[in-house]
GROMACS .gro file of C-alpha atoms in nm:
model
  162
    1MET     CA    1  -3.176   4.792 -10.817
    2PRO     CA    2  -2.971   5.089 -10.689
    3ASP     CA    3  -3.138   5.421 -10.644
    4SER     CA    4  -3.024   5.637 -10.936
    5ALA     CA    5  -3.045   5.958 -10.730
    6PHE     CA    6  -2.801   5.809 -10.481
    7ASP     CA    7  -2.564   5.708 -10.760
    8ARG     CA    8  -2.539   6.072 -10.874
    9ARG     CA    9  -2.472   6.212 -10.527
   10PRO     CA   10  -2.116   6.344 -10.491
   11ALA     CA   11  -1.884   6.168 -10.250
   12PRO     CA   12  -1.847   6.343  -9.914
   13SER     CA   13  -1.548   6.568  -9.866
   14GLU     CA   14  -1.309   6.530  -9.575
   15GLY     CA   15  -1.476   6.839  -9.428
   16ASP     CA   16  -1.815   6.663  -9.449
   17ILE     CA   17  -1.667   6.365  -9.267
   18ASP     CA   18  -1.509   6.589  -9.002
   19ASP     CA   19  -1.849   6.754  -8.943
   20ILE     CA   20  -2.001   6.426  -8.817
   21LEU     CA   21  -1.978   6.459  -8.439
   22VAL     CA   22  -2.006   6.089  -8.355
   23TRP     CA   23  -1.735   5.997  -8.605
   24THR     CA   24  -1.502   6.254  -8.448
   25VAL     CA   25  -1.578   6.115  -8.102
   26ILE     CA   26  -1.497   5.761  -8.223
   27ARG     CA   27  -1.168   5.873  -8.376
   28VAL     CA   28  -1.068   6.070  -8.064
   29GLY     CA   29  -1.162   5.775  -7.844
   30ARG     CA   30  -0.939   5.545  -8.045
   31ARG     CA   31  -0.645   5.786  -8.031
   32VAL     CA   32  -0.676   5.836  -7.656
   33GLU     CA   33  -0.723   5.463  -7.597
   34ARG     CA   34  -0.399   5.390  -7.788
   35MET     CA   35  -0.221   5.650  -7.574
   36VAL     CA   36  -0.351   5.494  -7.252
   37THR     CA   37  -0.281   5.141  -7.377
   38ASP     CA   38   0.081   5.229  -7.452
   39ARG     CA   39   0.133   5.389  -7.111
   40LEU     CA   40  -0.034   5.106  -6.916
   41ALA     CA   41   0.156   4.831  -7.100
   42VAL     CA   42   0.456   4.874  -6.867
   43HIS     CA   43   0.222   4.768  -6.583
   44GLY     CA   44   0.076   4.476  -6.778
   45LEU     CA   45  -0.268   4.638  -6.784
   46THR     CA   46  -0.521   4.716  -7.054
   47PRO     CA   47  -0.751   5.018  -7.030
   48VAL     CA   48  -1.042   4.787  -6.940
   49GLN     CA   49  -0.841   4.624  -6.661
   50PHE     CA   50  -0.735   4.966  -6.532
   51GLY     CA   51  -1.102   5.071  -6.531
   52MET     CA   52  -1.198   4.761  -6.335
   53LEU     CA   53  -0.929   4.828  -6.077
   54ALA     CA   54  -1.037   5.191  -6.047
   55TYR     CA   55  -1.409   5.118  -6.015
   56LEU     CA   56  -1.355   4.833  -5.769
   57GLY     CA   57  -1.124   5.061  -5.571
   58ALA     CA   58  -1.399   5.323  -5.557
   59ARG     CA   59  -1.693   5.081  -5.516
   60PRO     CA   60  -1.587   4.748  -5.366
   61GLY     CA   61  -1.848   4.480  -5.417
   62MET     CA   62  -1.947   4.566  -5.774
   63ASN     CA   63  -2.041   4.262  -5.981
   64GLN     CA   64  -1.949   4.185  -6.342
   65SER     CA   65  -2.268   4.337  -6.483
   66GLU     CA   66  -2.213   4.661  -6.294
   67LEU     CA   67  -1.853   4.676  -6.412
   68ALA     CA   68  -1.959   4.615  -6.773
   69ARG     CA   69  -2.208   4.904  -6.752
   70ALA     CA   70  -1.958   5.137  -6.584
   71LEU     CA   71  -1.693   5.059  -6.848
   72GLN     CA   72  -1.935   5.057  -7.143
   73ILE     CA   73  -1.825   4.706  -7.246
   74ARG     CA   74  -2.011   4.385  -7.326
   75PRO     CA   75  -2.075   4.140  -7.038
   76GLN     CA   76  -1.862   3.877  -7.216
   77SER     CA   77  -1.566   4.116  -7.221
   78ALA     CA   78  -1.616   4.192  -6.853
   79ARG     CA   79  -1.625   3.821  -6.770
   80ASP     CA   80  -1.302   3.754  -6.961
   81ALA     CA   81  -1.124   4.049  -6.798
   82VAL     CA   82  -1.245   3.953  -6.449
   83THR     CA   83  -1.128   3.594  -6.498
   84ALA     CA   84  -0.784   3.710  -6.612
   85MET     CA   85  -0.755   3.949  -6.317
   86ILE     CA   86  -0.860   3.684  -6.065
   87ASP     CA   87  -0.601   3.450  -6.217
   88ARG     CA   88  -0.336   3.725  -6.171
   89GLY     CA   89  -0.435   3.769  -5.808
   90LEU     CA   90  -0.556   4.127  -5.860
   91LEU     CA   91  -0.910   4.076  -5.734
   92HIS     CA   92  -1.133   3.817  -5.573
   93ARG     CA   93  -1.502   3.740  -5.552
   94THR     CA   94  -1.686   3.830  -5.234
   95GLY     CA   95  -2.001   3.622  -5.271
   96PRO     CA   96  -2.127   3.289  -5.394
   97GLU     CA   97  -2.081   3.218  -5.762
   98GLY     CA   98  -2.344   3.062  -5.983
   99ARG     CA   99  -2.626   3.147  -6.216
  100GLY     CA  100  -2.864   3.399  -6.063
  101ARG     CA  101  -2.641   3.469  -5.763
  102ARG     CA  102  -2.491   3.811  -5.712
  103SER     CA  103  -2.116   3.777  -5.678
  104GLY     CA  104  -1.940   4.100  -5.600
  105MET     CA  105  -1.567   4.154  -5.625
  106GLN     CA  106  -1.297   4.337  -5.436
  107LEU     CA  107  -0.939   4.427  -5.505
  108ALA     CA  108  -0.680   4.193  -5.361
  109ASP     CA  109  -0.369   4.347  -5.205
  110GLU     CA  110  -0.184   4.318  -5.538
  111GLY     CA  111  -0.479   4.490  -5.712
  112HIS     CA  112  -0.457   4.784  -5.472
  113ALA     CA  113  -0.080   4.806  -5.526
  114LEU     CA  114  -0.113   4.792  -5.905
  115LEU     CA  115  -0.387   5.057  -5.903
  116ALA     CA  116  -0.161   5.282  -5.693
  117ARG     CA  117   0.115   5.247  -5.957
  118ALA     CA  118  -0.113   5.281  -6.263
  119TRP     CA  119  -0.337   5.566  -6.141
  120PRO     CA  120  -0.076   5.842  -6.186
  121VAL     CA  121   0.001   5.711  -6.536
  122VAL     CA  122  -0.358   5.764  -6.652
  123ALA     CA  123  -0.433   6.070  -6.437
  124GLY     CA  124  -0.113   6.227  -6.571
  125ILE     CA  125  -0.252   6.249  -6.923
  126ASP     CA  126  -0.342   6.616  -6.899
  127ALA     CA  127  -0.490   6.877  -7.131
  128ALA     CA  128  -0.160   6.953  -7.303
  129THR     CA  129  -0.090   6.582  -7.363
  130VAL     CA  130  -0.408   6.550  -7.569
  131GLY     CA  131  -0.363   6.883  -7.746
  132LEU     CA  132  -0.597   7.102  -7.539
  133ALA     CA  133  -0.538   7.436  -7.376
  134PRO     CA  134  -0.529   7.438  -6.995
  135GLY     CA  135  -0.884   7.430  -6.861
  136ASP     CA  136  -1.037   7.299  -7.183
  137ASP     CA  137  -1.005   6.946  -7.046
  138VAL     CA  138  -1.249   7.034  -6.767
  139THR     CA  139  -1.504   7.164  -7.020
  140LEU     CA  140  -1.458   6.865  -7.250
  141ASN     CA  141  -1.487   6.621  -6.961
  142ARG     CA  142  -1.811   6.787  -6.848
  143LEU     CA  143  -1.956   6.769  -7.200
  144LEU     CA  144  -1.855   6.404  -7.243
  145HIS     CA  145  -2.020   6.317  -6.911
  146THR     CA  146  -2.337   6.480  -7.041
  147VAL     CA  147  -2.326   6.228  -7.326
  148LEU     CA  148  -2.256   5.938  -7.087
  149ASP     CA  149  -2.542   6.043  -6.859
  150ALA     CA  150  -2.795   6.068  -7.144
  151PRO     CA  151  -3.030   5.773  -7.199
  152ALA     CA  152  -2.863   5.502  -7.407
  153HIS     CA  153  -3.156   5.478  -7.647
  154PRO     CA  154  -3.338   5.811  -7.659
  155SER     CA  155  -3.661   5.818  -7.847
  156ARG     CA  156  -3.598   5.896  -8.207
  157PRO     CA  157  -3.751   6.206  -8.361
  158ALA     CA  158  -3.997   6.151  -8.642
  159PRO     CA  159  -3.842   6.175  -8.986
  160THR     CA  160  -3.885   6.507  -9.157
  161ALA     CA  161  -4.050   6.537  -9.493
  162GLY     CA  162  -3.799   6.606  -9.754
   0.00000   0.00000   0.00000
């Protein structure tokens, strides 16, 4: 049976919704991802594929699990993206494949060339493009990295009596 106190609670206002930090972050993330997706489409890349090219350019030899963690995606999504990129000739495996074997990857020549074309597209999305004042992007980026660097599952505080 529904809790009668809950039934009488007023619906949240739009201001209440806007005050929820994580919901704002989700909405901003979706907007920026659409922007990046639209700009990368001309190169036949998704944001995840761009991220894989960038990370493998910076750290050759990463495996699928490391890429999934770096990109904050599920291992299944990483596997699908890696397979598609190998099929396109953008990257190749550097070690033996198989269950329990570490198989790193590197960019193929075409992967390096595509990264060189796509990098300025993403890097060119500056503060003004996303509606920030010059310099605010540096502050926002620093704060977002604080969130990324925090433990994924921090211990939860004890509930307060209420």
